């Protein structure tokens, strides 16, 4: 950390306008300039002197018209462009080739050779550096004026000058306690012309806190390593004396939804970089399965009625049986406590559902359902009902017998249920309870024969259940996050529906906790949420429903101090409402033109379309951070705790 501080202090002493006038950096003169484009004439010898001018490189066109004016236009090289004299040069070149096809014994004269070495480059105008009235150097993301092209000279910044440019922010260069190195400037896949030391690129975790961060790229292009670097920077800021809005930053909670298990587990490809191994005292791991070193994300289905039912619904979502659809359509909304009749019906429904769980083999450890039974039912003479009073609680076996007896005798003309219907003008059991009794007994009709699978459909979900009555895992996780810990959710053993269910549930819990604190005007710490393979969890691009938790996090998370970082291979898979609210972008290799066209809609990523499709180097990222006005091409450093930046 001390090295970083010293380096930033040295960077602060750089005078951009003095440094760029160094003749060793000169690459050419412009012959066309407007608010968006500059066309430049360069020469092979000038390019060679600055180690080449690749596409994507930063250039500076500094103003020479007046001695006391400090102003420079920041440019990005896009592609070659035609010089006004190119047609003549090409014609002369062709004639020369015709006369001396091998060039042996007939070398070009120095004048002709010099003419042939000139070429044109087209550059995008990114913005302008200028010296303000108070003497400080400022940057603007546009031009408010430009002069004739002959009033400018163009230089290629290198070393400290380039470092100054790529790290320039609204308030100047980095220098706060929060700043961390994330990588080094890299323009191209080829490194043949690279010389000298790396030009470091710094980020401030303040760009990520409570904000949206996107990481796009094909598999094995460095997205996960970049996420780890962001997590590392966020851990560091929490341990520093950095402030936000003049207030100390509280410990920052971070949660990773690890679909592939690469953050939670050691693997050969990322040996030594697993987060849990690097931060052993700060990381808690959770899994949907029992594994050494992991806490298990399970619910007590008997007590967490709605949450458990959501998991069952995810398991049965593709089942087309009508009685299963009836089961899945049950409404578990709690009734108004003042409506005693509704409360009685709800308690019966819960008890019957718990009986289904018991028949499916969900362990209970002495759990006893409580529900109401009328005097007419208790004195009906029906086995399983007669003399049984469930008001004080009865065993699950007795509960199964009770509802089985109800279904078997439900339509008896002189039975208590038909009598109740005649008396009250409605069925004793509402539609939901009838669906549950059918599911419990596996009988389509009251008193019928068993021929449906019924409760057996629930058996595969038993591994998601626990009979423990401890604090629910989602409450436990929120407590860890509020304490500033890192939580890794290993979803690699879950099927997609389970992954989405757990992810949705945890996101809603974090969001709800944040909203409660916001409404209570309670100062909350930041929580950062990371989603690997986000296309498996997030709503599709056309999904604009703001009830979807990820859309709500994107829209409202910042005011709740909840940050959202998502990594995926497909730009087009992410909801537009999330993309439009994303402040930080890290983009690696994408091989699909459709995905690149989606990316082109944001900032000036169209400048990198061709290189993103061509270059496959791992960790070669085009980065747009919230506090940076323009995109910087970066080679991300390898994640490693304890290594000096």
XYZ file of C-alpha atoms in Angstrom:
645
model
C 0.000 0.000 0.000
C 2.875 2.378 0.795
C 4.247 1.893 -2.734
C 0.901 2.893 -4.231
C 0.714 6.073 -2.150
C 4.239 7.087 -3.147
C 3.542 6.393 -6.808
C 0.396 8.523 -6.732
C 2.278 11.377 -5.077
C 4.866 11.276 -7.866
C 2.100 11.223 -10.454
C 0.586 14.367 -8.957
C 3.778 16.262 -9.786
C 3.504 15.587 -13.543
C 2.834 18.699 -15.651
C 0.985 17.328 -18.647
C 1.520 20.345 -20.908
C 5.274 20.415 -20.368
C 5.716 16.666 -20.790
C 3.805 16.250 -24.056
C 5.959 18.819 -25.855
C 8.885 16.394 -25.742
C 9.905 15.829 -29.393
C 10.496 12.155 -28.668
C 6.708 11.755 -28.312
C 5.818 13.492 -31.590
C 3.835 11.324 -34.054
C 2.394 13.754 -36.606
C 0.315 16.742 -37.596
C -3.458 16.894 -38.094
C -4.903 17.870 -41.440
C -8.587 17.729 -40.409
C -10.336 18.475 -37.107
C -13.913 18.858 -35.912
C -15.754 18.275 -32.639
C -15.743 14.470 -33.084
C -12.857 13.501 -35.369
C -9.233 14.300 -36.043
C -7.318 13.050 -39.066
C -3.603 12.838 -38.648
C -0.619 12.608 -41.008
C 2.152 10.449 -39.571
C 5.371 8.875 -40.773
C 6.971 5.470 -40.302
C 10.010 6.952 -38.525
C 7.817 8.916 -36.092
C 5.758 5.808 -35.335
C 8.916 3.750 -34.829
C 10.297 6.305 -32.393
C 7.235 5.948 -30.114
C 7.077 2.129 -30.420
C 4.143 2.146 -32.831
C 0.650 3.614 -32.862
C -1.857 0.751 -32.446
C -5.620 1.030 -32.793
C -7.059 2.134 -29.482
C -3.940 4.074 -28.457
C -4.298 7.432 -26.740
C -2.831 10.478 -28.473
C -2.739 14.146 -27.490
C -3.128 16.999 -29.959
C -1.686 19.987 -28.123
C -2.389 23.564 -29.145
C 0.570 25.589 -30.416
C -1.217 28.705 -31.697
C -0.569 30.811 -28.574
C 2.323 30.469 -26.169
C 0.325 31.125 -23.004
C -2.564 28.730 -23.702
C -2.385 25.219 -22.214
C -4.869 22.989 -24.008
C -4.675 19.487 -25.460
C -7.238 17.323 -27.203
C -7.335 13.703 -26.027
C -7.694 11.292 -28.959
C -8.140 7.585 -29.507
C -6.735 5.996 -32.661
C -9.483 4.268 -34.643
C -8.187 3.240 -38.059
C -6.109 4.335 -41.073
C -7.436 7.173 -43.148
C -6.646 8.397 -46.635
C -4.266 11.317 -47.149
C -5.132 13.828 -49.885
C -1.924 12.778 -51.678
C -2.453 9.016 -51.363
C -3.682 8.498 -54.912
C -0.504 10.017 -56.298
C 1.665 8.013 -53.929
C -0.097 4.762 -54.816
C 0.290 5.507 -58.530
C 4.016 6.178 -58.075
C 4.393 3.056 -55.953
C 2.704 0.889 -58.584
C 4.941 2.315 -61.311
C 8.004 1.611 -59.198
C 6.899 -1.988 -58.597
C 6.342 -2.485 -62.309
C 9.813 -1.265 -63.130
C 11.610 -3.103 -60.323
C 9.389 -5.931 -59.087
C 12.123 -7.390 -56.836
C 13.664 -4.020 -55.929
C 17.125 -5.600 -56.358
C 19.711 -3.130 -57.453
C 17.208 -0.297 -57.761
C 16.634 1.051 -54.251
C 14.309 3.944 -53.768
C 15.884 7.352 -53.624
C 15.631 9.061 -50.248
C 12.964 11.522 -51.383
C 10.661 8.841 -52.785
C 11.219 6.584 -49.781
C 10.259 9.424 -47.453
C 7.111 10.108 -49.469
C 6.084 6.462 -49.343
C 6.399 6.402 -45.514
C 3.644 8.925 -44.853
C 0.229 7.609 -43.835
C -2.979 8.841 -42.273
C -4.749 7.907 -39.037
C -8.326 8.652 -38.044
C -8.873 9.425 -34.364
C -11.900 9.991 -32.171
C -11.990 13.121 -30.061
C -12.499 11.921 -26.476
C -12.269 15.274 -24.730
C -9.828 17.987 -23.774
C -7.325 18.792 -21.058
C -6.913 22.440 -20.153
C -5.500 24.570 -17.394
C -8.207 26.220 -15.336
C -8.186 29.754 -14.038
C -6.871 28.554 -10.680
C -3.969 26.796 -12.419
C -5.136 23.205 -11.945
C -5.370 20.867 -14.934
C -8.923 19.857 -15.776
C -10.538 17.440 -18.207
C -13.762 17.870 -20.181
C -15.492 15.106 -22.118
C -15.962 17.321 -25.164
C -14.611 20.360 -27.048
C -16.112 23.797 -26.643
C -14.035 25.099 -29.553
C -11.353 24.061 -32.016
C -8.941 25.934 -34.244
C -7.449 25.235 -37.652
C -5.698 21.879 -37.760
C -2.288 23.456 -38.425
C -2.368 24.926 -34.887
C -1.876 21.482 -33.308
C 0.887 18.928 -32.964
C 0.134 15.332 -31.996
C 2.091 13.305 -29.446
C 1.804 9.764 -28.160
C 1.851 9.851 -24.337
C 4.002 7.215 -22.638
C 5.275 6.522 -19.143
C 4.151 8.982 -16.485
C 2.259 11.091 -19.025
C 0.129 8.139 -20.098
C -0.319 7.123 -16.468
C -1.517 10.645 -15.706
C -4.081 10.508 -18.527
C -5.594 7.056 -17.921
C -5.952 7.708 -14.201
C -7.371 11.214 -14.473
C -10.724 11.684 -12.759
C -13.145 14.491 -12.173
C -11.202 15.704 -9.169
C -7.807 15.214 -10.816
C -5.534 12.209 -10.605
C -6.053 9.482 -7.981
C -4.520 10.028 -4.613
C -7.137 9.111 -2.044
C -6.741 6.362 0.533
C -9.223 4.259 -1.392
C -7.273 4.006 -4.656
C -5.928 0.633 -5.714
C -4.052 -0.628 -8.746
C -6.113 -2.986 -10.898
C -3.847 -3.490 -13.907
C -1.722 -1.852 -16.602
C -2.457 -0.132 -19.908
C -2.526 -2.498 -22.877
C -3.435 -1.521 -26.428
C -3.162 -4.741 -28.416
C -2.716 -8.472 -28.234
C 0.736 -8.176 -29.818
C 3.411 -6.993 -27.395
C 6.258 -6.726 -29.925
C 6.612 -2.964 -29.625
C 6.027 -2.783 -25.883
C 9.044 -1.463 -24.013
C 9.690 0.034 -20.625
C 7.741 -0.479 -17.429
C 4.009 -1.108 -17.221
C 1.772 1.950 -17.033
C -0.423 1.241 -13.988
C -4.173 1.816 -13.930
C -5.878 2.595 -10.632
C -9.479 2.278 -9.539
C -11.290 3.554 -6.515
C -13.701 1.132 -4.845
C -15.901 4.178 -4.258
C -16.881 3.701 -7.925
C -18.372 0.318 -7.029
C -20.028 0.964 -3.682
C -23.786 0.936 -4.114
C -23.475 1.024 -7.907
C -23.907 -1.349 -10.860
C -20.903 -3.067 -12.450
C -20.988 -5.215 -15.605
C -18.373 -7.772 -16.623
C -18.771 -9.209 -20.122
C -16.604 -11.730 -21.939
C -16.269 -15.293 -23.166
C -15.340 -18.116 -20.805
C -11.755 -17.984 -19.512
C -11.137 -14.372 -20.521
C -10.580 -13.082 -16.998
C -14.012 -12.060 -15.720
C -13.655 -13.993 -12.463
C -10.156 -12.679 -11.836
C -11.471 -9.143 -12.353
C -14.293 -9.766 -9.877
C -11.734 -10.959 -7.335
C -9.680 -7.808 -7.883
C -12.782 -5.696 -7.270
C -13.589 -7.676 -4.117
C -9.988 -7.274 -2.983
C -10.081 -3.505 -3.513
C -13.359 -3.350 -1.597
C -11.874 -5.288 1.329
C -8.903 -2.925 1.370
C -11.018 0.232 1.453
C -12.961 -1.099 4.425
C -9.649 -1.520 6.262
C -8.390 1.970 5.374
C -9.214 5.399 6.716
C -11.055 6.336 3.523
C -14.199 8.426 3.818
C -17.291 8.934 1.715
C -19.108 12.262 1.944
C -16.778 13.065 4.849
C -18.018 10.024 6.785
C -15.884 6.964 7.651
C -16.740 3.931 5.554
C -18.282 1.175 7.630
C -17.257 -2.475 7.051
C -18.556 -3.557 3.647
C -20.498 -6.797 3.274
C -19.913 -8.759 0.056
C -21.884 -11.739 -1.245
C -20.987 -13.827 -4.293
C -23.577 -16.003 -6.027
C -21.161 -18.624 -7.293
C -22.944 -20.626 -9.982
C -19.809 -22.539 -11.063
C -18.194 -22.900 -7.633
C -14.940 -21.233 -8.712
C -14.931 -18.674 -5.891
C -15.937 -21.123 -3.178
C -13.700 -24.061 -4.076
C -10.105 -24.636 -5.069
C -9.620 -25.654 -8.702
C -6.645 -26.376 -10.944
C -7.205 -23.437 -13.283
C -7.250 -20.873 -10.479
C -4.952 -22.567 -7.992
C -4.183 -20.381 -5.018
C -6.741 -17.702 -5.824
C -9.891 -19.043 -4.185
C -11.383 -16.262 -2.081
C -12.077 -18.451 0.933
C -8.398 -19.449 1.050
C -7.185 -15.863 0.700
C -9.539 -14.400 3.328
C -10.022 -17.302 5.787
C -11.227 -15.140 8.689
C -13.618 -13.012 6.647
C -15.280 -15.587 4.385
C -18.248 -17.820 5.188
C -19.282 -20.397 2.583
C -22.789 -21.750 2.025
C -23.969 -24.606 -0.166
C -27.232 -26.354 -0.977
C -25.491 -29.652 -0.116
C -23.643 -30.960 2.947
C -19.912 -30.367 2.321
C -16.918 -29.927 4.636
C -16.233 -26.270 5.336
C -19.698 -25.119 4.216
C -22.836 -24.131 6.031
C -25.924 -25.631 4.474
C -28.673 -23.483 2.998
C -31.742 -25.386 4.043
C -35.176 -24.453 5.264
C -37.395 -25.978 7.874
C -40.317 -26.542 5.515
C -42.709 -27.041 8.445
C -42.028 -23.542 9.742
C -40.982 -21.547 6.637
C -44.229 -22.257 4.808
C -44.030 -19.743 1.969
C -40.267 -20.078 1.397
C -40.376 -23.873 1.433
C -43.338 -23.913 -0.908
C -41.386 -21.684 -3.334
C -38.660 -24.312 -3.480
C -41.203 -27.072 -4.060
C -42.826 -24.983 -6.766
C -39.476 -24.570 -8.511
C -39.018 -28.346 -8.461
C -42.485 -29.034 -9.838
C -42.716 -26.113 -12.283
C -42.515 -28.342 -15.365
C -44.985 -30.965 -14.129
C -48.086 -30.899 -16.338
C -50.456 -32.923 -14.147
C -53.644 -31.005 -13.337
C -53.614 -31.906 -9.650
C -49.977 -30.679 -9.423
C -51.004 -27.398 -11.035
C -53.768 -27.138 -8.451
C -51.238 -27.770 -5.700
C -48.869 -25.101 -7.066
C -51.658 -22.523 -7.323
C -52.308 -22.530 -3.563
C -52.271 -19.052 -2.055
C -50.199 -18.822 1.132
C -50.919 -15.187 1.886
C -51.644 -14.848 5.575
C -55.193 -13.666 6.353
C -56.183 -10.667 8.422
C -55.849 -11.750 12.096
C -59.174 -10.051 12.790
C -60.928 -12.396 10.341
C -61.244 -15.451 12.601
C -62.978 -17.592 9.996
C -60.186 -16.977 7.464
C -57.550 -17.651 10.143
C -59.189 -21.022 10.964
C -59.235 -22.027 7.294
C -55.599 -20.938 6.864
C -54.471 -23.027 9.876
C -56.183 -26.119 8.406
C -54.495 -25.508 5.071
C -51.075 -25.237 6.743
C -51.679 -28.417 8.753
C -52.673 -30.403 5.672
C -49.601 -29.152 3.811
C -47.430 -30.226 6.765
C -49.093 -33.649 6.619
C -48.042 -33.885 2.943
C -44.467 -33.083 3.925
C -44.562 -35.786 6.611
C -45.838 -38.413 4.162
C -43.027 -37.408 1.761
C -40.434 -38.125 4.459
C -39.504 -34.629 5.610
C -38.077 -35.059 9.128
C -39.930 -33.192 11.860
C -38.412 -33.924 15.308
C -41.699 -33.994 17.214
C -43.362 -31.112 15.369
C -47.129 -30.938 16.123
C -49.593 -29.043 13.890
C -52.384 -27.040 15.545
C -55.709 -26.344 13.895
C -59.409 -26.186 14.711
C -61.949 -29.019 14.687
C -65.623 -28.389 15.430
C -67.696 -30.303 17.948
C -69.682 -31.914 15.099
C -66.468 -33.319 13.610
C -65.097 -34.504 16.965
C -68.374 -36.343 17.649
C -68.907 -37.633 14.112
C -67.966 -41.232 14.882
C -65.556 -41.232 11.918
C -62.273 -43.033 12.740
C -59.402 -40.556 12.787
C -61.760 -37.649 13.563
C -63.922 -38.886 16.408
C -62.582 -37.761 19.751
C -59.549 -36.022 18.221
C -59.015 -32.398 19.281
C -56.167 -30.811 17.216
C -56.579 -27.379 18.857
C -53.776 -28.154 21.293
C -51.594 -29.843 18.708
C -51.503 -33.430 17.464
C -48.751 -35.593 15.986
C -48.045 -35.530 12.269
C -49.219 -39.143 11.957
C -52.511 -38.160 13.585
C -52.713 -35.133 11.277
C -52.299 -37.395 8.242
C -55.050 -39.667 9.551
C -57.284 -36.682 10.289
C -57.193 -35.161 6.785
C -57.314 -38.590 5.143
C -60.502 -39.306 7.058
C -61.939 -35.926 6.030
C -61.311 -36.643 2.331
C -62.644 -40.189 2.519
C -65.917 -39.017 4.143
C -66.158 -35.567 2.637
C -69.258 -36.181 0.469
C -71.224 -38.391 2.883
C -74.738 -36.954 2.871
C -75.193 -37.253 6.623
C -71.594 -36.410 7.461
C -70.401 -33.230 9.215
C -68.975 -31.679 6.028
C -72.149 -31.820 3.966
C -74.099 -30.601 7.023
C -71.702 -27.673 7.330
C -72.210 -26.849 3.652
C -76.003 -26.815 4.055
C -75.736 -24.654 7.150
C -73.211 -22.092 5.907
C -73.905 -22.180 2.184
C -70.331 -22.992 1.178
C -67.919 -25.920 1.200
C -66.290 -26.744 4.490
C -62.956 -27.030 2.634
C -62.013 -24.291 0.181
C -60.379 -25.057 -3.163
C -56.844 -24.869 -1.745
C -57.551 -27.324 1.066
C -59.244 -29.734 -1.329
C -56.142 -29.655 -3.569
C -53.988 -30.421 -0.534
C -56.153 -33.336 0.635
C -56.086 -34.780 -2.867
C -52.281 -34.428 -2.849
C -52.060 -36.057 0.601
C -54.309 -39.035 -0.089
C -53.386 -39.483 -3.785
C -57.139 -39.784 -4.453
C -58.609 -37.590 -7.180
C -62.069 -37.657 -5.588
C -63.252 -37.983 -1.992
C -63.569 -41.659 -1.060
C -62.004 -42.717 -4.361
C -59.127 -45.038 -5.152
C -55.416 -44.225 -4.959
C -53.936 -43.732 -8.418
C -52.026 -40.424 -8.341
C -48.436 -39.833 -7.232
C -49.519 -36.996 -4.942
C -47.129 -36.293 -2.074
C -44.513 -38.581 -3.643
C -43.765 -35.700 -6.016
C -42.182 -33.914 -3.047
C -39.626 -36.613 -2.183
C -36.750 -35.219 -4.370
C -36.883 -31.956 -2.403
C -36.116 -33.584 0.959
C -32.423 -32.613 0.657
C -33.482 -28.949 0.787
C -35.127 -29.398 4.187
C -33.782 -29.311 7.719
C -35.637 -30.013 10.943
C -33.493 -27.438 12.751
C -35.269 -24.559 14.445
C -32.182 -22.306 14.369
C -32.129 -18.909 12.688
C -33.052 -19.161 8.968
C -29.988 -19.135 6.727
C -31.027 -15.946 4.943
C -31.223 -14.058 8.258
C -27.834 -15.454 9.202
C -26.352 -14.300 5.887
C -27.744 -10.775 6.216
C -26.198 -10.551 9.705
C -22.809 -11.548 8.281
C -23.099 -8.943 5.536
C -24.009 -6.255 8.037
C -20.863 -7.216 9.961
C -18.790 -6.560 6.823
C -18.004 -10.198 6.017
C -17.702 -11.984 2.662
C -20.320 -14.654 1.952
C -19.868 -17.175 -0.861
C -23.010 -18.960 -2.053
C -21.959 -22.146 -3.835
C -24.768 -22.954 -6.263
C -22.703 -25.292 -8.451
C -24.560 -28.430 -7.330
C -28.024 -26.982 -7.822
C -30.181 -27.224 -10.913
C -31.131 -23.905 -12.568
C -34.479 -23.661 -10.788
C -32.835 -24.194 -7.400
C -30.126 -21.670 -8.266
C -32.701 -19.057 -9.179
C -34.871 -19.788 -6.143
C -32.040 -19.396 -3.636
C -30.643 -16.376 -5.451
C -34.045 -14.686 -5.639
C -34.767 -15.411 -2.003
C -31.471 -14.038 -0.729
C -31.702 -10.961 -2.950
C -35.184 -10.202 -1.678
C -33.978 -10.591 1.899
C -31.039 -8.220 1.414
C -33.267 -5.752 -0.451
C -35.982 -5.946 2.220
C -33.453 -5.411 5.008
C -32.018 -2.416 3.171
C -35.465 -0.952 2.565
C -36.439 -1.316 6.220
C -33.286 0.533 7.284
C -33.904 3.215 4.663
C -37.486 3.794 5.819
C -36.334 3.911 9.444
C -33.655 6.451 8.439
C -31.035 4.088 9.850
C -27.511 4.439 8.487
C -26.574 1.134 6.845
C -23.245 -0.200 5.664
C -22.709 -0.978 1.982
C -23.472 -4.468 0.696
C -21.944 -5.550 -2.622
C -23.602 -8.400 -4.543
C -21.755 -10.360 -7.253
C -23.465 -12.656 -9.759
C -21.451 -15.119 -11.831
C -23.098 -16.421 -15.022
C -25.763 -13.780 -14.481
C -27.733 -14.845 -17.565
C -28.847 -17.915 -15.564
C -30.390 -15.723 -12.878
C -31.233 -12.308 -14.254
C -34.398 -11.471 -16.186
C -34.078 -11.467 -19.970
C -33.431 -8.300 -21.907
C -37.092 -7.644 -22.694
C -38.141 -8.122 -19.056
C -39.123 -4.728 -17.645
C -41.246 -5.912 -14.721
C -40.019 -3.907 -11.734
C -41.314 -6.564 -9.353
C -38.395 -8.746 -10.516
C -35.881 -8.397 -7.703
C -32.846 -7.811 -9.964
C -34.595 -4.945 -11.733
C -35.465 -3.460 -8.339
C -31.866 -3.793 -7.196
C -30.703 -2.026 -10.357
C -33.254 0.764 -9.989
C -33.335 1.264 -6.216
C -30.202 -0.406 -4.881
C -28.060 2.709 -4.825
C -30.271 4.548 -2.338
C -30.227 1.410 -0.156
C -26.409 1.199 -0.361
C -26.587 -2.085 -2.257
C -24.119 -2.568 -5.101
C -24.681 -4.996 -7.979
C -21.931 -6.630 -10.053
C -22.843 -9.157 -12.722
C -20.672 -11.278 -15.015
C -21.910 -13.011 -18.158
C -20.949 -13.948 -21.711
C -24.018 -12.331 -23.244
C -24.770 -8.619 -23.235
C -28.112 -9.363 -24.891
C -29.179 -11.620 -22.000
C -29.359 -8.786 -19.480
C -32.492 -6.716 -18.953
C -32.282 -3.280 -20.545
C -33.351 -1.626 -17.284
C -30.245 -3.088 -15.608
C -27.848 -2.163 -18.437
C -29.110 1.407 -18.559
C -28.373 1.820 -14.864
C -24.872 0.330 -15.000
C -22.021 2.727 -14.179
C -18.944 0.451 -14.384
C -18.082 -1.706 -17.409
C -15.367 -4.353 -17.832
C -15.448 -5.977 -21.265
C -13.194 -8.802 -22.507
C -13.265 -10.881 -25.703
C -16.673 -11.404 -27.325
C -16.865 -13.450 -30.521
C -20.388 -12.591 -31.625
C -21.323 -9.563 -33.740
C -24.828 -9.465 -32.274
C -23.427 -9.164 -28.747
C -21.007 -6.479 -29.876
C -23.828 -4.523 -31.491
C -25.627 -4.552 -28.144
C -22.455 -3.305 -26.482
C -22.065 -0.516 -29.050
C -25.131 1.206 -27.577
C -23.210 2.167 -24.451
C -20.517 4.845 -24.137
C -17.986 4.599 -27.002
C -17.475 0.838 -27.012
C -17.971 0.891 -30.787
C -14.325 2.022 -30.951
C -13.315 -1.422 -29.702
C -15.716 -3.675 -31.614
C -13.108 -5.133 -33.960
C -10.422 -5.632 -31.314
C -12.853 -7.228 -28.868
C -13.788 -9.786 -31.495
C -10.172 -10.495 -32.516
C -8.212 -10.508 -29.274
C -8.697 -13.470 -26.962
C -6.006 -12.732 -24.376
C -7.065 -13.528 -20.860
C -7.439 -10.450 -18.679
C -7.296 -7.979 -21.594
C -10.188 -5.722 -20.588
C -11.722 -2.473 -21.849
C -12.708 -0.641 -18.684
C -15.102 2.250 -18.110
C -15.243 3.166 -14.428
C -17.820 5.523 -12.989
C -15.340 8.274 -12.152
C -13.536 7.993 -15.504
C -14.908 9.885 -18.493
C -13.529 7.498 -21.106
C -12.742 3.822 -21.683
C -9.243 2.550 -20.872
C -7.829 -0.716 -22.312
C -6.288 -2.611 -19.378
C -4.467 -5.856 -18.696
C -5.922 -6.813 -15.308
C -3.395 -7.933 -12.687
C -3.688 -11.455 -11.347
C -5.568 -11.634 -8.072
C -3.363 -12.453 -5.126
C -3.733 -11.366 -1.514
C -0.669 -9.940 0.175
C 1.156 -9.010 -3.027
C 2.301 -5.417 -3.182
C 0.418 -3.481 -5.807
